Amino acid sequence: MEFHFLDRFQHMAPPAGGDVLKMASAPGVIPFSAGNPSAETFSLKEMEQVTKNLFAQKGAAALFQYGVSEGYGPLREFLQNRMKSKHGTGRESDRLMITSGGQQVIDLFTRLMVNPGDAVIVEEPTFMGALNTFRSAGARIVPVPMEQDGMDLNRLEQVLQEEKQIKFIYVITTFQNPTGFSTTMEKRRAIYQLAQKYDVMILEDNPYFELRISGEYLPPLKSLDEEGRVIFAGSLSKILSPGVRLGYAQAHEDVIARMTALKQAEDVHSNLFFQAVAAEYFARYDLDAHIAACTALYKEKRDRMLSLLEKNLPEGVTFSRPEGGLFVWLQLPEGLDGSALAARCAQNKVAVVPGAAFLADGTQVSAGVRLNYSTPSHEQIDEGVEILARCVREIMG
Amino acid sequence: MEFHFLDRFQHMAPPAGGDVLKMASAPGVIPFSAGNPSAETFSLKEMEQVTKNLFAQKGAAALFQYGVSEGYGPLREFLQNRMKSKHGTGRESDRLMITSGGQQVIDLFTRLMVNPGDAVIVEEPTFMGALNTFRSAGARIVPVPMEQDGMDLNRLEQVLQEEKQIKFIYVITTFQNPTGFSTTMEKRRAIYQLAQKYDVMILEDNPYFELRISGEYLPPLKSLDEEGRVIFAGSLSKILSPGVRLGYAQAHEDVIARMTALKQAEDVHSNLFFQAVAAEYFARYDLDAHIAACTALYKEKRDRMLSLLEKNLPEGVTFSRPEGGLFVWLQLPEGLDGSALAARCAQNKVAVVPGAAFLADGTQVSAGVRLNYSTPSHEQIDEGVEILARCVREIMG
C-alpha cells in the first residue's frame, strides 16, 4: 500500500547519528566522527553501587511504577539548586523538568512554538540533531554565520528585521557543536538584547558547558534572563552517561507547564530508576571532582590533537582551538569541499563528519569537517591526524 | 513576557495522569483510579540479578554510551520473534522498533501522519493519553461509540464516508481502556476491511493483551494485516515495569524507518541499560510463567471486585466484566453524571476516574466511571466497593 506521511517527513534525513555510530564503531576505523563522551568518564563502579543500594531499599518497587511527567523530585531539586547556586540561572518564576536527554528539550519546546512555515534562527553550522527536530516541525530554518566569538550580530539583526514569524533563536553558547567556539559574554548580552528588541525567545542548548578544559568560565546566557525569555536545555549525557537518556529544561513556569503536559503525551516520563540513580549518585559523590577528572582526561586528548594538527596540516587550513567540550572544527581553504575530505578520510579508515551535515540546507557545500577528540585513544589521535593531514594535502592538490 | 505557544497548546489538558497519580497515592485514599499494574507483579529480585550481571560483564560501558534509535538488537529480536511465533503478527516487510513506552508509538505515528485539522477516528470512550497526543497534533478527534464487542460498525462506516482527511483509526483491541471491553475477531476483521475499503490506516494500541484472566485468546488485529496497514503499539509496562518506559512498534518497514528518524529527533533512543535489562530478563526467565503469575493475582482481584459490584450496586447500574487487563467500566443510568459520582467518591476517599476524561470532547457528560482492580488490596476492594455503592445510591437519589 501507499503511505501518506506528511510532506515534511518525505524529505527528513535518515538517522545520521545512527550511521555515524555504525561507521565509527566499525573495526579498524579511527572514530574522529563520534559525538559521545569517552567511556572512560563513566562512573561505572559508583553507578553499580548506587544501583545496588536502590534495589536494596524498602521502597524499591516505587522506582518501577509510573512516575510524574516533570521528573523525579530529588533529581529536579539537585539540578535546580546547582544551576542556581553555581551557574546563576533560574529566577523566582523559573522551574526545572527532567527530559529524555537534552534532545527532548529541543523537541518539546519546538512542538509548543512552531507551526509549519514558522522560522527558527540558528547558528551555522549547528547541531544536526536540532536541525532534524526543526525539520520535523516543518520549520523554516534561518541560518546566521557562527564566528569564533559567537553569531554574526549584524546578520542576526538583519534576519530579525526581515523574517516573518520568527519563533526563537537557537544557540549552543559554550563549546559549540560542531565548531567548538564559545559565544563571549558580550555577545550573549547582545543576543539577549536583540531577542528583547524583536520579542523572540531563545533556546539555549548547553550540553558541554561543564566540560571546560581551559580559559575563563562563561555563565549560561540563561543567567542574564529576568523575564522568562530563555529556555535552558541541559544534559547529563556528558557528565554521567548518554545511554541513560537524561536531560533537563530550566524555563519560566508557564513554559515548563506546557512542556510537561506535552511530555506526558509524548512518553509519559523518563526512565524513573535511572532518575533515582542520577539523584543518588549526585548526592553521594562529588560531581565537581568527577567533572575535573573528565576534563583532565580531555585536556590530554585535546592538546595532543591540537598540537598534531598544528604540526601536520598545510598552510591555508584553519581549525578551532576549543577551551572545552568534545569538538574541533577544521576548515579547508575556501572553495574546497569538506564532504570530499570526509570521503577520502573514510577510504583511509578515519571517520570524520562532513560540515554539510551541520548546515540548514544540507545540500550546500561546507569547507569544514568536525573532529572529535573525546573518543579516540592517544594512539588513534596520532595515527588519525597523520592520515587526515595526508588526505587534506591530497584534496588541496 | 507574553508567550506565544501554538493555539492548540492553550487548550491542552494539564497532565491528568499526574493528578490521578497524586490523588490515588494520597494517604488513606482507595486507589480505584490507578492505571498501573500492581507493584507485586514486578520481578524485582530477577531484575536486580540481571542488573548485577550486566554491570559485571566486560562490555558494561557500552550500555551507557549512545545507542541506535531503533533500539537494542537483542530486545528487538526477542519481541519480533515472540510477536511472530506466539501472536502471528509481522510479515516479511514488517519491522520492530523500541520506544519509550507504548505512548511514544502513538506519538511518533501521529506526528508522521497528522496535520492540524486532519481527522483521527477513536473508540468512545478511549484512553486519555492517546486523546492528548492527538490534541497535541491538532487532530480533529472523531468518536465512534465503543460497544461490548468493539466499535459500532455502522457508525464507523458512516464516519468513514462523511469525514474528510481521515488519517487513521485508533483502536485498543483487547481489554480496552477504560471499558475493559474486547473487540471480537469478527469485528477486528470488519474494521480491517473497512480500513481497506476507505484506504485509512489502523493504529492498534494493545498494551494489556497478554494479561488475559479468562475467556478465549484473541490474536491482535495486526495478525490480519498483509499489506502494512496496521501499526501495532506494544508495551512492557504491564509485563515488566511501567517506570522503565519501554514499549515497541511493529509495522511496515517504511513506517518504522520514518518513526525511527523522528525518534532520533525526539529523544535519540530509549534508556539503553534497561533495554538490556529487559532483553536479559526475557532470555533468562520464562515470560509466560511470569505472566501466568500476574494474571492469577489479577484474577483474584477482578473476581472479588466483580462479585462485590454485583452484590452491592442498585438496579439500573451496569458494569463491564473484563476477561483481562486492569479496568472495569461502571455506567450509571442514562442522564446521570459520572463526574458527580467521582466527586462524591473522592469526598469519601475513594478515587475513581470520571468517564468525561475519556471523551473526545472532555466537556461532555459521561454516565461512566473507570475502576481499576490491579492496584488496590483485597481489603481496599472490599471497603472501596461498599463506599462506591453507597455513593451510587446517593447519586441516584
Short mmCIF file of N, CA, C and O in Angstrom, two decimals, chain A residues 13-121:
data_model
loop_
_atom_site.label_atom_id
_atom_site.label_comp_id
_atom_site.label_asym_id
_atom_site.label_seq_id
_atom_site.Cartn_x
_atom_site.Cartn_y
_atom_site.Cartn_z
N ALA A 13 15.94 13.59 6.89
CA ALA A 13 17.16 12.79 6.78
C ALA A 13 17.02 11.50 7.59
O ALA A 13 16.38 11.49 8.64
N PRO A 14 17.58 10.42 7.09
CA PRO A 14 17.63 9.20 7.89
C PRO A 14 18.50 9.43 9.12
O PRO A 14 19.24 10.41 9.17
N PRO A 15 18.41 8.55 10.11
CA PRO A 15 19.15 8.77 11.36
C PRO A 15 20.65 8.90 11.13
O PRO A 15 21.38 7.91 11.09
N ALA A 16 21.11 10.15 10.99
CA ALA A 16 22.53 10.37 10.72
C ALA A 16 23.37 9.87 11.89
O ALA A 16 24.41 9.26 11.71
N GLY A 17 22.90 10.13 13.09
CA GLY A 17 23.64 9.69 14.27
C GLY A 17 23.87 8.19 14.24
O GLY A 17 24.96 7.72 14.56
N GLY A 18 22.85 7.45 13.81
CA GLY A 18 22.99 6.01 13.71
C GLY A 18 24.08 5.61 12.73
O GLY A 18 24.94 4.78 13.03
N ASP A 19 24.06 6.25 11.57
CA ASP A 19 25.09 5.96 10.57
C ASP A 19 26.47 6.29 11.11
O ASP A 19 27.42 5.52 10.96
N VAL A 20 26.56 7.46 11.74
CA VAL A 20 27.84 7.89 12.28
C VAL A 20 28.34 6.90 13.32
O VAL A 20 29.50 6.48 13.32
N LEU A 21 27.40 6.49 14.20
CA LEU A 21 27.74 5.50 15.22
C LEU A 21 28.26 4.21 14.61
O LEU A 21 29.26 3.65 15.03
N LYS A 22 27.52 3.75 13.58
CA LYS A 22 27.87 2.47 12.97
C LYS A 22 29.23 2.55 12.32
O LYS A 22 30.07 1.67 12.46
N MET A 23 29.47 3.65 11.57
CA MET A 23 30.74 3.78 10.87
C MET A 23 31.88 3.89 11.88
O MET A 23 32.91 3.25 11.75
N ALA A 24 31.67 4.74 12.90
CA ALA A 24 32.75 4.98 13.86
C ALA A 24 33.09 3.73 14.67
O ALA A 24 34.20 3.60 15.18
N SER A 25 32.12 2.82 14.78
CA SER A 25 32.40 1.64 15.59
C SER A 25 32.80 0.43 14.73
O SER A 25 32.98 -0.66 15.24
N ALA A 26 32.93 0.64 13.41
CA ALA A 26 33.40 -0.45 12.55
C ALA A 26 34.85 -0.78 12.92
O ALA A 26 35.61 0.10 13.31
N PRO A 27 35.22 -2.06 12.80
CA PRO A 27 36.56 -2.45 13.23
C PRO A 27 37.64 -1.73 12.42
O PRO A 27 37.53 -1.59 11.21
N GLY A 28 38.67 -1.25 13.12
CA GLY A 28 39.81 -0.63 12.44
C GLY A 28 39.61 0.83 12.08
O GLY A 28 40.53 1.46 11.56
N VAL A 29 38.41 1.36 12.31
CA VAL A 29 38.16 2.75 11.94
C VAL A 29 38.51 3.68 13.11
O VAL A 29 38.17 3.40 14.26
N ILE A 30 39.19 4.77 12.81
CA ILE A 30 39.54 5.76 13.84
C ILE A 30 38.37 6.74 13.98
O ILE A 30 38.01 7.42 13.01
N PRO A 31 37.77 6.80 15.17
CA PRO A 31 36.47 7.47 15.33
C PRO A 31 36.57 8.97 15.64
O PRO A 31 36.14 9.40 16.69
N PHE A 32 37.08 9.76 14.71
CA PHE A 32 37.03 11.21 14.90
C PHE A 32 35.62 11.76 14.65
O PHE A 32 35.37 12.95 14.80
N SER A 33 34.70 10.88 14.25
CA SER A 33 33.34 11.30 13.91
C SER A 33 32.39 11.26 15.10
O SER A 33 31.25 11.70 15.01
N ALA A 34 32.86 10.71 16.20
CA ALA A 34 31.96 10.47 17.33
C ALA A 34 31.42 11.78 17.91
O ALA A 34 32.03 12.84 17.75
N GLY A 35 30.28 11.69 18.57
CA GLY A 35 29.72 12.85 19.26
C GLY A 35 29.56 12.54 20.74
O GLY A 35 28.93 13.30 21.47
N ASN A 36 30.12 11.44 21.16
CA ASN A 36 29.88 10.98 22.53
C ASN A 36 31.08 11.24 23.45
O ASN A 36 32.20 11.40 22.99
N PRO A 37 30.80 11.23 24.74
CA PRO A 37 31.90 11.34 25.70
C PRO A 37 32.72 10.04 25.71
O PRO A 37 32.27 9.02 25.19
N SER A 38 33.89 10.12 26.29
CA SER A 38 34.71 8.91 26.43
C SER A 38 34.08 7.99 27.46
O SER A 38 33.67 8.43 28.53
N ALA A 39 34.04 6.69 27.14
CA ALA A 39 33.51 5.71 28.09
C ALA A 39 34.35 5.67 29.36
O ALA A 39 33.86 5.25 30.41
N GLU A 40 35.60 6.14 29.27
CA GLU A 40 36.46 6.19 30.47
C GLU A 40 35.90 7.13 31.54
O GLU A 40 36.28 7.06 32.70
N THR A 41 35.02 8.06 31.11
CA THR A 41 34.48 9.02 32.09
C THR A 41 33.25 8.50 32.82
O THR A 41 32.76 9.16 33.74
N PHE A 42 32.74 7.32 32.41
CA PHE A 42 31.54 6.82 33.09
C PHE A 42 31.92 6.28 34.47
O PHE A 42 32.84 5.49 34.60
N SER A 43 31.17 6.68 35.48
CA SER A 43 31.44 6.23 36.84
C SER A 43 30.74 4.90 37.08
O SER A 43 29.80 4.80 37.87
N LEU A 44 31.21 3.88 36.38
CA LEU A 44 30.52 2.59 36.44
C LEU A 44 30.49 2.01 37.85
O LEU A 44 29.46 1.53 38.30
N LYS A 45 31.63 2.03 38.52
CA LYS A 45 31.70 1.46 39.90
C LYS A 45 30.69 2.17 40.80
O LYS A 45 29.98 1.52 41.57
N GLU A 46 30.67 3.48 40.70
CA GLU A 46 29.77 4.25 41.56
C GLU A 46 28.31 4.00 41.19
O GLU A 46 27.45 3.84 42.05
N MET A 47 28.02 3.97 39.89
CA MET A 47 26.62 3.71 39.47
C MET A 47 26.21 2.30 39.87
O MET A 47 25.06 2.07 40.25
N GLU A 48 27.14 1.36 39.81
CA GLU A 48 26.83 -0.01 40.23
C GLU A 48 26.45 -0.03 41.72
O GLU A 48 25.48 -0.67 42.12
N GLN A 49 27.22 0.70 42.51
CA GLN A 49 26.97 0.75 43.95
C GLN A 49 25.62 1.40 44.24
O GLN A 49 24.82 0.89 45.03
N VAL A 50 25.37 2.51 43.57
CA VAL A 50 24.11 3.23 43.76
C VAL A 50 22.93 2.33 43.37
O VAL A 50 21.91 2.26 44.07
N THR A 51 23.07 1.65 42.25
CA THR A 51 22.03 0.74 41.75
C THR A 51 21.73 -0.35 42.78
O THR A 51 20.55 -0.64 43.08
N LYS A 52 22.80 -0.91 43.31
CA LYS A 52 22.67 -1.97 44.32
C LYS A 52 21.90 -1.44 45.54
O LYS A 52 20.98 -2.09 46.03
N ASN A 53 22.26 -0.25 45.99
CA ASN A 53 21.58 0.36 47.13
C ASN A 53 20.09 0.61 46.85
O ASN A 53 19.25 0.41 47.71
N LEU A 54 19.81 1.06 45.63
CA LEU A 54 18.42 1.36 45.29
C LEU A 54 17.57 0.09 45.32
O LEU A 54 16.44 0.09 45.81
N PHE A 55 18.12 -1.00 44.77
CA PHE A 55 17.37 -2.26 44.81
C PHE A 55 17.15 -2.73 46.25
O PHE A 55 16.14 -3.36 46.56
N ALA A 56 18.13 -2.43 47.11
CA ALA A 56 18.05 -2.92 48.50
C ALA A 56 17.11 -2.10 49.37
O ALA A 56 16.68 -2.54 50.42
N GLN A 57 16.77 -0.88 48.92
CA GLN A 57 15.96 -0.02 49.79
C GLN A 57 14.51 -0.47 49.83
O GLN A 57 14.02 -1.13 48.92
N LYS A 58 13.84 -0.05 50.89
CA LYS A 58 12.48 -0.53 51.15
C LYS A 58 11.50 -0.17 50.02
O LYS A 58 10.70 -0.99 49.61
N GLY A 59 11.59 1.03 49.53
CA GLY A 59 10.61 1.47 48.53
C GLY A 59 11.02 1.20 47.10
O GLY A 59 10.55 1.89 46.18
N ALA A 60 11.88 0.21 46.86
CA ALA A 60 12.41 -0.03 45.52
C ALA A 60 11.31 -0.15 44.46
O ALA A 60 11.45 0.37 43.36
N ALA A 61 10.22 -0.84 44.80
CA ALA A 61 9.17 -1.08 43.81
C ALA A 61 8.64 0.23 43.22
O ALA A 61 8.25 0.28 42.05
N ALA A 62 8.63 1.29 44.04
CA ALA A 62 8.10 2.57 43.55
C ALA A 62 8.91 3.12 42.38
O ALA A 62 8.38 3.89 41.56
N LEU A 63 10.17 2.72 42.28
CA LEU A 63 11.01 3.20 41.18
C LEU A 63 10.69 2.48 39.86
O LEU A 63 11.22 2.81 38.81
N PHE A 64 9.83 1.47 39.93
CA PHE A 64 9.44 0.74 38.72
C PHE A 64 7.99 1.01 38.34
O PHE A 64 7.49 0.50 37.37
N GLN A 65 7.33 1.84 39.14
CA GLN A 65 5.94 2.21 38.87
C GLN A 65 5.94 3.48 38.00
O GLN A 65 6.98 4.10 37.82
N TYR A 66 4.78 3.85 37.47
CA TYR A 66 4.69 5.14 36.76
C TYR A 66 5.12 6.28 37.67
O TYR A 66 4.87 6.26 38.88
N GLY A 67 5.78 7.27 37.08
CA GLY A 67 6.17 8.48 37.81
C GLY A 67 5.50 9.70 37.19
O GLY A 67 4.76 9.59 36.22
N VAL A 68 5.77 10.86 37.76
CA VAL A 68 5.16 12.09 37.23
C VAL A 68 5.99 12.63 36.07
O VAL A 68 7.20 12.43 36.01
N SER A 69 5.31 13.33 35.14
CA SER A 69 5.95 13.75 33.89
C SER A 69 7.05 14.78 34.11
O SER A 69 7.98 14.88 33.32
N GLU A 70 6.97 15.58 35.17
CA GLU A 70 8.00 16.61 35.39
C GLU A 70 9.30 16.02 35.91
O GLU A 70 10.33 16.68 35.88
N GLY A 71 9.27 14.77 36.37
CA GLY A 71 10.51 14.12 36.77
C GLY A 71 10.60 13.86 38.27
O GLY A 71 9.81 14.38 39.06
N TYR A 72 11.60 13.06 38.62
CA TYR A 72 11.84 12.59 39.99
C TYR A 72 12.26 13.77 40.87
O TYR A 72 13.26 14.44 40.58
N GLY A 73 11.51 14.01 41.95
CA GLY A 73 11.73 15.17 42.80
C GLY A 73 13.16 15.44 43.21
O GLY A 73 13.68 16.54 42.99
N PRO A 74 13.85 14.47 43.81
CA PRO A 74 15.22 14.74 44.28
C PRO A 74 16.18 15.13 43.16
O PRO A 74 17.07 15.95 43.37
N LEU A 75 16.00 14.59 41.97
CA LEU A 75 16.88 14.96 40.86
C LEU A 75 16.57 16.38 40.40
O LEU A 75 17.49 17.17 40.11
N ARG A 76 15.28 16.71 40.32
CA ARG A 76 14.91 18.08 39.93
C ARG A 76 15.48 19.09 40.92
O ARG A 76 16.02 20.13 40.53
N GLU A 77 15.37 18.78 42.21
CA GLU A 77 15.88 19.71 43.22
C GLU A 77 17.39 19.88 43.14
O GLU A 77 17.90 20.99 43.23
N PHE A 78 18.09 18.77 42.97
CA PHE A 78 19.55 18.86 42.88
C PHE A 78 19.96 19.76 41.72
O PHE A 78 20.79 20.66 41.88
N LEU A 79 19.36 19.53 40.56
CA LEU A 79 19.76 20.29 39.37
C LEU A 79 19.33 21.75 39.48
O LEU A 79 20.07 22.66 39.10
N GLN A 80 18.14 21.97 40.00
CA GLN A 80 17.66 23.36 40.18
C GLN A 80 18.62 24.11 41.12
O GLN A 80 19.03 25.23 40.81
N ASN A 81 19.00 23.48 42.22
CA ASN A 81 19.91 24.13 43.17
C ASN A 81 21.28 24.37 42.56
O ASN A 81 21.88 25.43 42.74
N ARG A 82 21.78 23.37 41.85
CA ARG A 82 23.11 23.51 41.25
C ARG A 82 23.12 24.62 40.20
O ARG A 82 24.04 25.43 40.16
N MET A 83 22.10 24.65 39.37
CA MET A 83 22.05 25.68 38.33
C MET A 83 21.97 27.07 38.95
O MET A 83 22.60 28.01 38.47
N LYS A 84 21.21 27.18 40.01
CA LYS A 84 21.04 28.49 40.66
C LYS A 84 22.31 28.92 41.38
O LYS A 84 22.83 30.02 41.17
N SER A 85 22.83 28.05 42.24
CA SER A 85 23.93 28.47 43.10
C SER A 85 25.26 28.51 42.36
O SER A 85 26.09 29.37 42.61
N LYS A 86 25.45 27.60 41.40
CA LYS A 86 26.74 27.53 40.73
C LYS A 86 26.76 28.34 39.44
O LYS A 86 27.79 28.88 39.06
N HIS A 87 25.63 28.39 38.74
CA HIS A 87 25.63 28.99 37.41
C HIS A 87 24.71 30.21 37.27
O HIS A 87 24.60 30.79 36.20
N GLY A 88 24.04 30.57 38.37
CA GLY A 88 23.28 31.82 38.38
C GLY A 88 22.04 31.82 37.50
O GLY A 88 21.54 32.88 37.11
N THR A 89 21.53 30.65 37.15
CA THR A 89 20.32 30.61 36.32
C THR A 89 19.11 30.26 37.18
O THR A 89 19.23 29.55 38.18
N GLY A 90 17.92 30.75 36.76
CA GLY A 90 16.70 30.41 37.46
C GLY A 90 16.25 31.53 38.38
O GLY A 90 16.87 31.76 39.42
N ARG A 91 15.18 32.23 38.00
CA ARG A 91 14.59 33.25 38.85
C ARG A 91 13.40 32.64 39.58
O ARG A 91 13.09 31.46 39.42
N GLU A 92 12.73 33.45 40.35
CA GLU A 92 11.59 33.01 41.15
C GLU A 92 10.57 32.22 40.32
O GLU A 92 10.02 31.23 40.78
N SER A 93 10.33 32.70 39.11
CA SER A 93 9.27 32.09 38.29
C SER A 93 9.79 30.96 37.40
O SER A 93 9.03 30.41 36.60
N ASP A 94 11.05 30.61 37.51
CA ASP A 94 11.59 29.51 36.69
C ASP A 94 11.39 28.17 37.38
O ASP A 94 11.41 28.08 38.60
N ARG A 95 11.22 27.13 36.57
CA ARG A 95 11.09 25.76 37.07
C ARG A 95 12.03 24.87 36.27
O ARG A 95 12.52 25.26 35.21
N LEU A 96 12.21 23.66 36.76
CA LEU A 96 13.08 22.69 36.08
C LEU A 96 12.34 21.37 35.91
O LEU A 96 11.67 20.91 36.84
N MET A 97 12.43 20.79 34.73
CA MET A 97 11.83 19.48 34.49
C MET A 97 12.88 18.53 33.93
O MET A 97 13.86 18.97 33.31
N ILE A 98 12.67 17.24 34.14
CA ILE A 98 13.59 16.22 33.62
C ILE A 98 13.08 15.73 32.28
O ILE A 98 11.87 15.52 32.10
N THR A 99 13.99 15.54 31.34
CA THR A 99 13.64 15.08 29.99
C THR A 99 14.49 13.87 29.61
O THR A 99 15.41 13.51 30.34
N SER A 100 14.15 13.28 28.48
CA SER A 100 14.96 12.18 27.94
C SER A 100 16.08 12.76 27.10
O SER A 100 16.01 12.79 25.87
N GLY A 101 17.10 13.25 27.78
CA GLY A 101 18.23 13.89 27.11
C GLY A 101 17.92 15.34 26.75
O GLY A 101 16.75 15.76 26.75
N GLY A 102 18.98 16.10 26.45
CA GLY A 102 18.79 17.48 26.01
C GLY A 102 17.98 17.54 24.72
O GLY A 102 17.25 18.50 24.47
N GLN A 103 18.09 16.48 23.90
CA GLN A 103 17.34 16.44 22.64
C GLN A 103 15.85 16.65 22.87
O GLN A 103 15.19 17.35 22.10
N GLN A 104 15.31 16.06 23.93
CA GLN A 104 13.87 16.18 24.15
C GLN A 104 13.45 17.60 24.56
O GLN A 104 12.31 17.98 24.32
N VAL A 105 14.38 18.35 25.15
CA VAL A 105 14.05 19.75 25.45
C VAL A 105 13.82 20.50 24.13
O VAL A 105 12.85 21.24 23.96
N ILE A 106 14.75 20.28 23.19
CA ILE A 106 14.63 20.92 21.88
C ILE A 106 13.32 20.52 21.23
O ILE A 106 12.58 21.34 20.69
N ASP A 107 13.01 19.24 21.31
CA ASP A 107 11.80 18.72 20.66
C ASP A 107 10.53 19.29 21.29
O ASP A 107 9.64 19.76 20.58
N LEU A 108 10.43 19.24 22.61
CA LEU A 108 9.21 19.71 23.28
C LEU A 108 8.98 21.19 23.03
O LEU A 108 7.87 21.61 22.70
N PHE A 109 10.05 22.00 23.17
CA PHE A 109 9.87 23.43 23.00
C PHE A 109 9.50 23.77 21.56
O PHE A 109 8.63 24.61 21.30
N THR A 110 10.13 23.08 20.62
CA THR A 110 9.83 23.31 19.20
C THR A 110 8.36 22.99 18.91
O THR A 110 7.67 23.74 18.21
N ARG A 111 7.87 21.87 19.47
CA ARG A 111 6.47 21.49 19.23
C ARG A 111 5.49 22.50 19.81
O ARG A 111 4.39 22.67 19.27
N LEU A 112 5.88 23.13 20.92
CA LEU A 112 5.00 24.13 21.53
C LEU A 112 4.89 25.39 20.70
O LEU A 112 3.91 26.13 20.79
N MET A 113 5.95 25.68 19.94
CA MET A 113 6.10 27.01 19.34
C MET A 113 5.92 27.06 17.84
O MET A 113 5.55 28.10 17.30
N VAL A 114 6.24 25.99 17.14
CA VAL A 114 6.46 26.08 15.70
C VAL A 114 5.37 25.40 14.88
O VAL A 114 5.17 24.19 14.99
N ASN A 115 4.68 26.18 14.08
CA ASN A 115 3.83 25.64 13.03
C ASN A 115 4.65 25.52 11.76
O ASN A 115 5.63 26.24 11.58
N PRO A 116 4.25 24.61 10.84
CA PRO A 116 4.97 24.54 9.56
C PRO A 116 5.06 25.93 8.93
O PRO A 116 4.07 26.66 8.88
N GLY A 117 6.26 26.29 8.49
CA GLY A 117 6.46 27.60 7.87
C GLY A 117 6.99 28.67 8.80
O GLY A 117 7.52 29.68 8.36
N ASP A 118 6.85 28.47 10.12
CA ASP A 118 7.43 29.41 11.07
C ASP A 118 8.96 29.33 11.02
O ASP A 118 9.52 28.30 10.65
N ALA A 119 9.61 30.43 11.43
CA ALA A 119 11.07 30.47 11.31
C ALA A 119 11.76 30.23 12.65
O ALA A 119 11.29 30.66 13.70
N VAL A 120 12.87 29.51 12.58
CA VAL A 120 13.77 29.34 13.71
C VAL A 120 15.15 29.80 13.25
O VAL A 120 15.62 29.39 12.17
N ILE A 121 15.78 30.69 14.02
CA ILE A 121 17.11 31.19 13.67
C ILE A 121 18.15 30.30 14.33
O ILE A 121 18.05 29.99 15.52
#
